[in-house]
Amino acid sequence: MVTISPVSQKSAQIRFILNGEQTDVSFAPYKTLLEVLREDLNHTGTKHGCELGECGACAVLLDGKPVLSCLLLAVECNAREVETVEGLGANGTLHPLQDAFADLGAAQCGYCTPAILVTAKALLDQNPHPTRDQIREALSGNLCRCTGYLQIFEAVEAAVLEIASHSKST
Amino acid sequence: MPEQKSPPGGKPNGNDGDLRVIGHARRRVDARAKVTGQTRFADDISLPRMAHCKLLRSPHPHARIRSIDISRALAHPGVYLVLTGKDLPIEYGILPVSQDEQALCLDHVRHVGDPVAAVIAREELTAFEALDLIQVDYEILTTISDPEEALATPTPRIHDYGDEGNIHKRVALEFGNVDQGFAEADEIFEDTFFYQGNTHLPIEQHASVATKDPDGKLTIWTSTQTPHYLHRALAKVLQMPPAHIRVIATPNGGGFGGKSDPFNHEIVVAKAALVLDRPVKICLTREEVFYCHRGRHPVLMKFKTGVKKDGSITAMHLQTLIDGGAYGSYGVASTFYTGALQTTTYHVPRYRFQGCRTFTNKPPCGPKRGHGTVQPRFGQEVQLDKIAEKLQIDPADLRLRIAESSNAVTANFFRLSTVNLSECIRRVVKSSDWREKFRKLPEGHGVGLACSAYLTGAGLPIYWNKMPHSGVQLKFDRGGGVTLFCGATEIGQGSDDVLASIVAEVLGLDTFDIRLYTGDTDLGPVDLGSYSSRVTIMAGNAALQAAERAKALIAEAVAERLSVPVERVRFAEKRVFDSAAPGNGVTFTEAVCLAEARFGTIGTVGSYTPPKSPALYKGGGVGPSPTYSYTAAVVEVVVNPVTGWITVPKIWIAHDIGRALNPTLVRGQVEGSVYMGLGEALMEEQEFRRLPKKLSHALVHKFPSILEYKSPTSLDMPDVFTELVEEPDPKGPFGAKEVGQGPLLPIMPAVANAVYDAIGVRIDEVPITPEKIMKALAEKKAGRAPRFGPSHFPHVEWPEALRVPPPWEGGDGNAINDVPRRDKAKPEQPHKSRTPEKDQVLSS
Amino acid sequence: MMRLPLFAFRAPRTLDEAARILHGEGPDAMPLAGGTDLLPNMKRRQQVPHTLLSLRQIDALRAMRFAELGARLGACLTLSDIASDSRFRNGATALAQAAAQVATPHIRNMATLGGNLCLDTRCNYYDQSYEWRKAINFCMKKDGVTCWVAPSSPKCMAVSSTDTAPALMALGARVRLVSQSGEREISLTDLYNNDGMNYLHRKPDEILAEVLLDSLHDWCSTYWKLRRRGSFDFPVLSVAAAARFGKSGAIEVARIVIGSAASRPLVAEEAAKFLVGRSLTAETIAEAAALAARIAKPLDNTDFDMSWRKKVTAEFVTYALRELRGDDVSAERAAITRMPSI
């Protein structure tokens, strides 16, 4: 049983997998995963627009599923796997979703983009050939004020084709 | 910049095949940073020893501050500093005529959320908790909640300046004999409309980090669209030499006009950093962003329009009553904007405009996408739909008949450049299958059409000066590197990509070869900011000039080396070569070295100043632009007759862009505008709650949250079919005009017109909600006018109108009844007569 | 950035231990499941528990068991677990539809069934930050005395905004409440109280552990939700309906529950009684819809105009009953939910 008393010092500690890497971090126990990622681990790719679960900008993958890091106590992430935008690419190359978003105008200001990317990745991991409607629904928890979403949908669809052609060729 | 007959950068009818960067759909230069999460927004910046700031805000809508006791907060463990109004007493504001804000209210709070004190602590949580330890003694004043109340309640005054009582600004302009125009009309239409206020809601909350540099100077990183104006405000309030202040506009996580004012929190962290000699950060909560606001003004409008049987307009009289909120902000400009652009879409030969902005005890309104022109555009386009019906003319045909034409000068002396409104209309009529749908769809289904025009950059700066509006410096190094420096601010719209693409095109490079330093007052020449759709044309033309100057130097050196006439030197594919023998050439890197050897270090500059406007009358500074964009849209709706529930399945839109520098980004701006317009049309409202007066004086934002302020989700977005109309405009770089704002404007009226087509009721108010549709249907059922909207326009004591005869009545752009001004006779220098820092009210 | 207040954190591995802690800590402790309701409330200082008792480590609360006679659903199953499980179809469709329409996909991956059933009542005067609430001198539900929705009201008028409760009530669900002194099983309908402050008949030391459903063989059910947008928004009106039809096509048993129209989900008993023995003709549906709509008492403390919410209640009941009859109402559903998959 985890028991932590109410102090603001970095008295809480977890060990978890962050973007494939075992990570130990100490933090003030009132902090959410969002705060720990940004403030204690310098992973500022994950953004925030309300901290109340109302915008989706802080989405990360927890054990592969999109969740809101602003509503997740960091103390509850011990031994879990967390993936953020920083973990999307590999060895200096972009994930096909990142390439498609960059090429097709899916990122305007880029602020909601990290959360949308990880959410879209979770969708494609689970459903490699989503329909437009399934993409719409999967991204319905991510507000974007710039794009009107359409170029985002198109980018996800382009990434689907790219991933499919890549898996065929290998 | 010299007068140019052809579009700068390319001939108007030039061979587009020659362009290798411009006009091609490309990955934007900052895309990689954005998709990897590496774009550094203001709140992503963290510095050693950084402290955190929270603001104590007024819980009262209107009160005097009797005293503030900060002792308990200051004694709280972890608190470093507490600031109050006494520490920052100097007033500031975006417009020289409205210096009415204090970073922390000294003795008067004007809305719930007005900042009163700041706590700076080691941790943000500590700062937040310490706020509750500050004791403020308030004396409650009468709350003024809307313009009618403001008109009826001259005291207590929310500000001790302004036209009278709680009226901030009243204006009246008359172009031609309007009464005569009405007398010549076959039909006269009078309609009252209301446009509710709404807000920008960028997903990034405003954030700032300030630090005292090792040499004692100040640096602030902040999410601002206008670093230059913030720079000026900081210098004024902090009483520091501007040269000791560096403002770095971090890429904005969305702006839409909401980050265009200098903000109290920016000044507070700057002061705190100077006092503490350590970095201080603030990141606003979403609720606080609603208190910054500067969003769309709620506007009540009355349109009186006279028309001939063929639809041509004989005269128009527009009155606007504007809810300004608690501060001036851009309000004087906003007021003029509500009357400025009526004449730029359709030919209006005689025009009278009266506008009145009042102060109220709510967060200040300001410039939101389409600044001030969105509300009257709604009224005008809905009224045109009514006119078309009465005259039995198809609304598309009516607009085609009266659309303005290229190079016209309007009744209020705005000089248009290219006008492709008619082509936009024809495009959407065709793509939407309008002729088969309008008045022909089954009950509950409908289509509506509307149009708009918007500025491509405000013709005048916010403060009076004769300097350029934008400057660019280019630096060339021996490795072939090109570095661009410009004050332009990337707010997501793609300004960095615009600059890179222009330089790359001119010099035969790839956009990714250009290194950009933008939005930094230390590094780049001034650009006035990302507002009024001005960056592409102004910073773009400045970049073009700098690139052309560099090209000339490099071409001369290369011509010498190749022994060919300089006219034959071409730049393409990172080479500089003889166009007659393309094999004969050097790499771009070699070319730069040749030029450096020939001329010394290579660096060039470019700048841009908009052309002088013929609108010389007072108030004529708001609305002129080098050129205007045009848009037409058709919206399809489905309305449930039992519940009033509205669905929008499809939107067709055509935008007169001049030339799309990067079609991917242009389409993104169009679709983003449609999205935001649809939100305004259907659901977005900056609404306030007044508690029962007997029990409370409270006037609060009804729901300052991103949950209850309704921004459409991915499931609410319809399919959008976008077409770009491209006729390169002589004023724009490579012919480009604006796209960031104009396409928003036709959406709201097109929805209203579609609802009428679907179900036969007029919703003369935005947003258009199921409740309002049901109320209008009930009116219809009861045999009354099938309409929901405002019933009256209150009495306003209008000042005598400035009378300006339009060009066709022999006018010269001056008012005939204005007090004489010194330099009126010199039209080529029309602004000399203005009093610096007094009279200049422009833009966004 | 909004910050949580300080709290002590306990994360037991068994339900017994959880019950013991909750008993020992008293009302200052609050169970934490998905956190999507409690943590925002804590950030706004609507609730400031001294201790958070996380239920996430208790495996038993995430079990889902189906048997011939019914189903037992652990309270910590996520709403995604339920929305995506094909066993919640036909008889239990209403539950799957309700779960699938809660908030957003991300929140459904976190939020739990038990959490949604215990969702704090909502109100535009209450779901605000500490500073905002201070500006209205607070309200009855937290730190104040007046219910600003109805200033003369002796009780709080905050709105029950759970999606799954109306659905599960229509399905006749029961819940198992566990405390240190024992456990009890009550009808879900009896869990709720029409008072915005004391909206649950759950004692502070009780943990809602399981939801129990009888076999829904031969039943059909549906859930209709009104909200402004296709996602994010809480319901501002909902209708859950379930019925079992006899061989003649007449209704044998029906349940209609109206959600988000009071401080608890409202059972439309008269309407349900009226339906028994009748076939769902247009006239029957209209009459039942009018009876059901009569009990809805929306107030001005949610999104949308309250009189309009009242006005469309009958239409929403009509949609539900037409759907139970077998009508194709997919166009209406698509227009309202904007979610193609629902």
PDB file of C-alpha atoms in Angstrom, chain B residues 318-520:
ATOM      1  CA  LEU B 318     -25.932  52.139 -39.828  1.00  0.00           C
ATOM      2  CA  GLN B 319     -26.051  52.651 -36.094  1.00  0.00           C
ATOM      3  CA  THR B 320     -24.062  50.525 -33.666  1.00  0.00           C
ATOM      4  CA  LEU B 321     -24.200  50.353 -29.881  1.00  0.00           C
ATOM      5  CA  ILE B 322     -21.172  48.601 -28.515  1.00  0.00           C
ATOM      6  CA  ASP B 323     -20.532  46.969 -25.165  1.00  0.00           C
ATOM      7  CA  GLY B 324     -16.895  47.748 -24.522  1.00  0.00           C
ATOM      8  CA  GLY B 325     -16.390  46.235 -21.111  1.00  0.00           C
ATOM      9  CA  ALA B 326     -14.231  47.836 -18.477  1.00  0.00           C
ATOM     10  CA  TYR B 327     -11.330  49.287 -20.489  1.00  0.00           C
ATOM     11  CA  GLY B 328     -10.564  51.062 -23.711  1.00  0.00           C
ATOM     12  CA  SER B 329      -8.299  48.439 -25.271  1.00  0.00           C
ATOM     13  CA  TYR B 330      -8.645  48.774 -29.048  1.00  0.00           C
ATOM     14  CA  GLY B 331     -12.186  50.055 -28.494  1.00  0.00           C
ATOM     15  CA  VAL B 332     -11.981  53.359 -30.351  1.00  0.00           C
ATOM     16  CA  ALA B 333     -10.677  51.511 -33.396  1.00  0.00           C
ATOM     17  CA  SER B 334     -13.298  48.796 -32.863  1.00  0.00           C
ATOM     18  CA  THR B 335     -15.993  51.461 -32.862  1.00  0.00           C
ATOM     19  CA  PHE B 336     -14.887  52.868 -36.201  1.00  0.00           C
ATOM     20  CA  TYR B 337     -14.480  49.342 -37.559  1.00  0.00           C
ATOM     21  CA  THR B 338     -18.155  48.576 -36.934  1.00  0.00           C
ATOM     22  CA  GLY B 339     -18.874  51.152 -39.596  1.00  0.00           C
ATOM     23  CA  ALA B 340     -15.838  50.976 -41.824  1.00  0.00           C
ATOM     24  CA  LEU B 341     -16.142  48.084 -44.249  1.00  0.00           C
ATOM     25  CA  GLN B 342     -19.838  48.249 -45.224  1.00  0.00           C
ATOM     26  CA  THR B 343     -18.794  50.016 -48.392  1.00  0.00           C
ATOM     27  CA  THR B 344     -16.045  47.635 -49.477  1.00  0.00           C
ATOM     28  CA  THR B 345     -18.154  44.690 -50.646  1.00  0.00           C
ATOM     29  CA  TYR B 346     -21.110  46.277 -52.444  1.00  0.00           C
ATOM     30  CA  HIS B 347     -21.441  49.678 -53.982  1.00  0.00           C
ATOM     31  CA  VAL B 348     -22.974  51.992 -51.380  1.00  0.00           C
ATOM     32  CA  PRO B 349     -23.102  55.477 -52.893  1.00  0.00           C
ATOM     33  CA  ARG B 350     -24.281  57.313 -49.772  1.00  0.00           C
ATOM     34  CA  TYR B 351     -23.572  56.180 -46.297  1.00  0.00           C
ATOM     35  CA  ARG B 352     -24.152  57.406 -42.750  1.00  0.00           C
ATOM     36  CA  PHE B 353     -22.547  55.711 -39.779  1.00  0.00           C
ATOM     37  CA  GLN B 354     -23.080  56.371 -36.093  1.00  0.00           C
ATOM     38  CA  GLY B 355     -21.306  54.287 -33.491  1.00  0.00           C
ATOM     39  CA  CYS B 356     -21.262  54.401 -29.714  1.00  0.00           C
ATOM     40  CA  ARG B 357     -19.097  52.365 -27.367  1.00  0.00           C
ATOM     41  CA  THR B 358     -19.912  52.279 -23.678  1.00  0.00           C
ATOM     42  CA  PHE B 359     -17.978  51.098 -20.671  1.00  0.00           C
ATOM     43  CA  THR B 360     -19.481  48.299 -18.590  1.00  0.00           C
ATOM     44  CA  ASN B 361     -18.239  46.326 -15.591  1.00  0.00           C
ATOM     45  CA  LYS B 362     -17.107  43.317 -17.578  1.00  0.00           C
ATOM     46  CA  PRO B 363     -13.758  42.168 -18.948  1.00  0.00           C
ATOM     47  CA  PRO B 364     -12.669  44.499 -21.755  1.00  0.00           C
ATOM     48  CA  CYS B 365     -13.577  43.684 -25.329  1.00  0.00           C
ATOM     49  CA  GLY B 366     -11.100  44.180 -28.124  1.00  0.00           C
ATOM     50  CA  PRO B 367      -9.920  42.708 -31.391  1.00  0.00           C
ATOM     51  CA  LYS B 368     -11.012  39.206 -32.277  1.00  0.00           C
ATOM     52  CA  ARG B 369     -10.518  37.753 -35.744  1.00  0.00           C
ATOM     53  CA  GLY B 370     -12.409  40.122 -38.043  1.00  0.00           C
ATOM     54  CA  HIS B 371     -12.137  42.950 -35.503  1.00  0.00           C
ATOM     55  CA  GLY B 372     -15.284  45.043 -35.339  1.00  0.00           C
ATOM     56  CA  THR B 373     -16.357  44.223 -38.864  1.00  0.00           C
ATOM     57  CA  VAL B 374     -17.865  40.824 -38.089  1.00  0.00           C
ATOM     58  CA  GLN B 375     -20.950  42.125 -36.298  1.00  0.00           C
ATOM     59  CA  PRO B 376     -22.138  44.612 -38.965  1.00  0.00           C
ATOM     60  CA  ARG B 377     -21.229  42.101 -41.670  1.00  0.00           C
ATOM     61  CA  PHE B 378     -23.752  39.758 -40.074  1.00  0.00           C
ATOM     62  CA  GLY B 379     -26.427  42.461 -40.146  1.00  0.00           C
ATOM     63  CA  GLN B 380     -25.673  43.591 -43.662  1.00  0.00           C
ATOM     64  CA  GLU B 381     -25.652  40.105 -45.173  1.00  0.00           C
ATOM     65  CA  VAL B 382     -28.844  39.025 -43.417  1.00  0.00           C
ATOM     66  CA  GLN B 383     -30.567  42.233 -44.457  1.00  0.00           C
ATOM     67  CA  LEU B 384     -29.465  41.654 -48.053  1.00  0.00           C
ATOM     68  CA  ASP B 385     -31.131  38.251 -47.884  1.00  0.00           C
ATOM     69  CA  LYS B 386     -34.341  39.966 -46.818  1.00  0.00           C
ATOM     70  CA  ILE B 387     -33.964  42.550 -49.574  1.00  0.00           C
ATOM     71  CA  ALA B 388     -33.411  39.843 -52.179  1.00  0.00           C
ATOM     72  CA  GLU B 389     -36.542  38.033 -51.074  1.00  0.00           C
ATOM     73  CA  LYS B 390     -38.668  41.156 -51.183  1.00  0.00           C
ATOM     74  CA  LEU B 391     -37.321  42.143 -54.599  1.00  0.00           C
ATOM     75  CA  GLN B 392     -37.646  38.563 -55.792  1.00  0.00           C
ATOM     76  CA  ILE B 393     -34.051  38.393 -56.843  1.00  0.00           C
ATOM     77  CA  ASP B 394     -31.882  35.379 -56.077  1.00  0.00           C
ATOM     78  CA  PRO B 395     -29.530  36.461 -53.241  1.00  0.00           C
ATOM     79  CA  ALA B 396     -26.514  35.389 -55.285  1.00  0.00           C
ATOM     80  CA  ASP B 397     -27.670  37.405 -58.284  1.00  0.00           C
ATOM     81  CA  LEU B 398     -28.418  40.424 -56.122  1.00  0.00           C
ATOM     82  CA  ARG B 399     -24.881  40.373 -54.794  1.00  0.00           C
ATOM     83  CA  LEU B 400     -23.420  39.891 -58.264  1.00  0.00           C
ATOM     84  CA  ARG B 401     -25.281  43.003 -59.393  1.00  0.00           C
ATOM     85  CA  ILE B 402     -24.007  45.230 -56.625  1.00  0.00           C
ATOM     86  CA  ALA B 403     -20.539  43.811 -55.969  1.00  0.00           C
ATOM     87  CA  GLU B 404     -17.761  46.393 -55.866  1.00  0.00           C
ATOM     88  CA  SER B 405     -15.204  46.372 -58.651  1.00  0.00           C
ATOM     89  CA  SER B 406     -11.418  46.429 -58.742  1.00  0.00           C
ATOM     90  CA  ASN B 407      -9.632  49.717 -58.114  1.00  0.00           C
ATOM     91  CA  ALA B 408     -12.787  51.482 -56.944  1.00  0.00           C
ATOM     92  CA  VAL B 409     -12.656  54.218 -54.335  1.00  0.00           C
ATOM     93  CA  THR B 410     -15.565  53.787 -51.935  1.00  0.00           C
ATOM     94  CA  ALA B 411     -17.920  56.424 -50.580  1.00  0.00           C
ATOM     95  CA  ASN B 412     -15.772  56.608 -47.451  1.00  0.00           C
ATOM     96  CA  PHE B 413     -12.579  56.923 -49.511  1.00  0.00           C
ATOM     97  CA  PHE B 414     -11.108  53.474 -49.184  1.00  0.00           C
ATOM     98  CA  ARG B 415      -9.146  52.583 -52.269  1.00  0.00           C
ATOM     99  CA  LEU B 416      -9.752  48.997 -53.310  1.00  0.00           C
ATOM    100  CA  SER B 417      -7.232  47.023 -55.298  1.00  0.00           C
ATOM    101  CA  THR B 418      -8.185  43.686 -56.868  1.00  0.00           C
ATOM    102  CA  VAL B 419     -11.804  42.698 -56.152  1.00  0.00           C
ATOM    103  CA  ASN B 420     -12.817  39.191 -57.090  1.00  0.00           C
ATOM    104  CA  LEU B 421     -15.988  38.998 -55.061  1.00  0.00           C
ATOM    105  CA  SER B 422     -18.123  38.123 -58.080  1.00  0.00           C
ATOM    106  CA  GLU B 423     -15.872  35.237 -58.978  1.00  0.00           C
ATOM    107  CA  CYS B 424     -16.077  33.980 -55.390  1.00  0.00           C
ATOM    108  CA  ILE B 425     -19.869  34.096 -55.599  1.00  0.00           C
ATOM    109  CA  ARG B 426     -19.905  32.277 -58.909  1.00  0.00           C
ATOM    110  CA  ARG B 427     -17.610  29.585 -57.533  1.00  0.00           C
ATOM    111  CA  VAL B 428     -19.714  28.784 -54.475  1.00  0.00           C
ATOM    112  CA  VAL B 429     -22.959  28.978 -56.436  1.00  0.00           C
ATOM    113  CA  LYS B 430     -21.551  26.316 -58.711  1.00  0.00           C
ATOM    114  CA  SER B 431     -19.849  24.102 -56.151  1.00  0.00           C
ATOM    115  CA  SER B 432     -22.792  24.101 -53.755  1.00  0.00           C
ATOM    116  CA  ASP B 433     -25.334  23.499 -56.521  1.00  0.00           C
ATOM    117  CA  TRP B 434     -27.048  26.616 -55.202  1.00  0.00           C
ATOM    118  CA  ARG B 435     -29.475  26.980 -58.087  1.00  0.00           C
ATOM    119  CA  GLU B 436     -30.890  23.525 -57.411  1.00  0.00           C
ATOM    120  CA  LYS B 437     -31.099  24.016 -53.668  1.00  0.00           C
ATOM    121  CA  PHE B 438     -32.111  27.552 -52.748  1.00  0.00           C
ATOM    122  CA  ARG B 439     -35.820  27.598 -51.854  1.00  0.00           C
ATOM    123  CA  LYS B 440     -36.064  24.101 -53.318  1.00  0.00           C
ATOM    124  CA  LEU B 441     -34.987  21.825 -50.481  1.00  0.00           C
ATOM    125  CA  PRO B 442     -37.557  19.999 -48.364  1.00  0.00           C
ATOM    126  CA  GLU B 443     -38.892  21.607 -45.171  1.00  0.00           C
ATOM    127  CA  GLY B 444     -36.204  21.735 -42.520  1.00  0.00           C
ATOM    128  CA  HIS B 445     -33.358  21.791 -45.038  1.00  0.00           C
ATOM    129  CA  GLY B 446     -31.913  25.007 -46.295  1.00  0.00           C
ATOM    130  CA  VAL B 447     -28.988  26.837 -47.832  1.00  0.00           C
ATOM    131  CA  GLY B 448     -27.797  30.361 -47.187  1.00  0.00           C
ATOM    132  CA  LEU B 449     -25.265  32.567 -48.882  1.00  0.00           C
ATOM    133  CA  ALA B 450     -23.186  35.455 -47.596  1.00  0.00           C
ATOM    134  CA  CYS B 451     -20.079  37.389 -48.556  1.00  0.00           C
ATOM    135  CA  SER B 452     -17.448  39.561 -46.966  1.00  0.00           C
ATOM    136  CA  ALA B 453     -14.386  41.704 -47.387  1.00  0.00           C
ATOM    137  CA  TYR B 454     -11.470  42.183 -45.066  1.00  0.00           C
ATOM    138  CA  LEU B 455      -8.354  44.289 -44.752  1.00  0.00           C
ATOM    139  CA  THR B 456      -4.974  43.052 -45.819  1.00  0.00           C
ATOM    140  CA  GLY B 457      -3.221  44.954 -43.099  1.00  0.00           C
ATOM    141  CA  ALA B 458      -4.250  48.150 -41.363  1.00  0.00           C
ATOM    142  CA  GLY B 459      -3.106  51.162 -43.310  1.00  0.00           C
ATOM    143  CA  LEU B 460      -1.906  53.040 -40.237  1.00  0.00           C
ATOM    144  CA  PRO B 461       0.008  52.042 -37.130  1.00  0.00           C
ATOM    145  CA  ILE B 462      -1.477  52.235 -33.653  1.00  0.00           C
ATOM    146  CA  TYR B 463       0.687  55.154 -32.612  1.00  0.00           C
ATOM    147  CA  TRP B 464       1.489  57.999 -34.959  1.00  0.00           C
ATOM    148  CA  ASN B 465       4.856  57.714 -36.672  1.00  0.00           C
ATOM    149  CA  LYS B 466       6.311  57.940 -40.142  1.00  0.00           C
ATOM    150  CA  MET B 467       8.415  54.822 -39.930  1.00  0.00           C
ATOM    151  CA  PRO B 468       7.863  51.599 -41.810  1.00  0.00           C
ATOM    152  CA  HIS B 469       5.320  49.089 -40.500  1.00  0.00           C
ATOM    153  CA  SER B 470       7.659  46.220 -40.980  1.00  0.00           C
ATOM    154  CA  GLY B 471      11.352  45.623 -41.504  1.00  0.00           C
ATOM    155  CA  VAL B 472      13.467  42.654 -42.432  1.00  0.00           C
ATOM    156  CA  GLN B 473      17.199  42.135 -42.263  1.00  0.00           C
ATOM    157  CA  LEU B 474      19.010  39.412 -44.137  1.00  0.00           C
ATOM    158  CA  LYS B 475      22.473  38.221 -43.244  1.00  0.00           C
ATOM    159  CA  PHE B 476      24.550  36.049 -45.591  1.00  0.00           C
ATOM    160  CA  ASP B 477      27.452  33.934 -44.487  1.00  0.00           C
ATOM    161  CA  ARG B 478      30.263  32.267 -46.359  1.00  0.00           C
ATOM    162  CA  GLY B 479      28.680  28.869 -45.917  1.00  0.00           C
ATOM    163  CA  GLY B 480      25.767  30.011 -48.020  1.00  0.00           C
ATOM    164  CA  GLY B 481      23.630  30.502 -44.947  1.00  0.00           C
ATOM    165  CA  VAL B 482      20.830  33.039 -45.072  1.00  0.00           C
ATOM    166  CA  THR B 483      19.514  34.342 -41.775  1.00  0.00           C
ATOM    167  CA  LEU B 484      16.387  36.432 -41.589  1.00  0.00           C
ATOM    168  CA  PHE B 485      15.619  38.829 -38.744  1.00  0.00           C
ATOM    169  CA  CYS B 486      12.155  40.304 -38.367  1.00  0.00           C
ATOM    170  CA  GLY B 487       9.868  41.353 -35.555  1.00  0.00           C
ATOM    171  CA  ALA B 488       6.965  39.387 -37.046  1.00  0.00           C
ATOM    172  CA  THR B 489       5.274  37.073 -34.593  1.00  0.00           C
ATOM    173  CA  GLU B 490       4.399  33.448 -35.295  1.00  0.00           C
ATOM    174  CA  ILE B 491       0.970  32.789 -33.809  1.00  0.00           C
ATOM    175  CA  GLY B 492       0.329  29.628 -35.772  1.00  0.00           C
ATOM    176  CA  GLN B 493      -0.733  31.415 -38.925  1.00  0.00           C
ATOM    177  CA  GLY B 494       2.543  30.639 -40.681  1.00  0.00           C
ATOM    178  CA  SER B 495       4.297  34.010 -40.697  1.00  0.00           C
ATOM    179  CA  ASP B 496       7.723  32.372 -40.458  1.00  0.00           C
ATOM    180  CA  ASP B 497       6.899  30.270 -43.488  1.00  0.00           C
ATOM    181  CA  VAL B 498       5.708  33.321 -45.421  1.00  0.00           C
ATOM    182  CA  LEU B 499       9.018  35.069 -44.819  1.00  0.00           C
ATOM    183  CA  ALA B 500      11.113  32.006 -45.611  1.00  0.00           C
ATOM    184  CA  SER B 501       9.176  31.242 -48.772  1.00  0.00           C
ATOM    185  CA  ILE B 502       9.600  34.740 -50.208  1.00  0.00           C
ATOM    186  CA  VAL B 503      13.333  34.831 -49.553  1.00  0.00           C
ATOM    187  CA  ALA B 504      13.782  31.272 -50.811  1.00  0.00           C
ATOM    188  CA  GLU B 505      11.872  32.031 -54.001  1.00  0.00           C
ATOM    189  CA  VAL B 506      13.891  35.124 -54.803  1.00  0.00           C
ATOM    190  CA  LEU B 507      17.252  33.523 -54.072  1.00  0.00           C
ATOM    191  CA  GLY B 508      16.526  30.110 -55.593  1.00  0.00           C
ATOM    192  CA  LEU B 509      16.764  28.348 -52.261  1.00  0.00           C
ATOM    193  CA  ASP B 510      14.674  25.938 -50.261  1.00  0.00           C
ATOM    194  CA  THR B 511      12.667  27.329 -47.335  1.00  0.00           C
ATOM    195  CA  PHE B 512      14.552  25.058 -44.971  1.00  0.00           C
ATOM    196  CA  ASP B 513      17.809  26.762 -46.003  1.00  0.00           C
ATOM    197  CA  ILE B 514      16.680  29.953 -44.298  1.00  0.00           C
ATOM    198  CA  ARG B 515      17.263  30.461 -40.603  1.00  0.00           C
ATOM    199  CA  LEU B 516      14.698  32.715 -38.957  1.00  0.00           C
ATOM    200  CA  TYR B 517      14.836  34.933 -35.897  1.00  0.00           C
ATOM    201  CA  THR B 518      11.424  36.469 -35.435  1.00  0.00           C
ATOM    202  CA  GLY B 519       9.361  38.144 -32.743  1.00  0.00           C
ATOM    203  CA  ASP B 520      12.398  39.379 -30.816  1.00  0.00           C
TER     204      ASP B 520
END
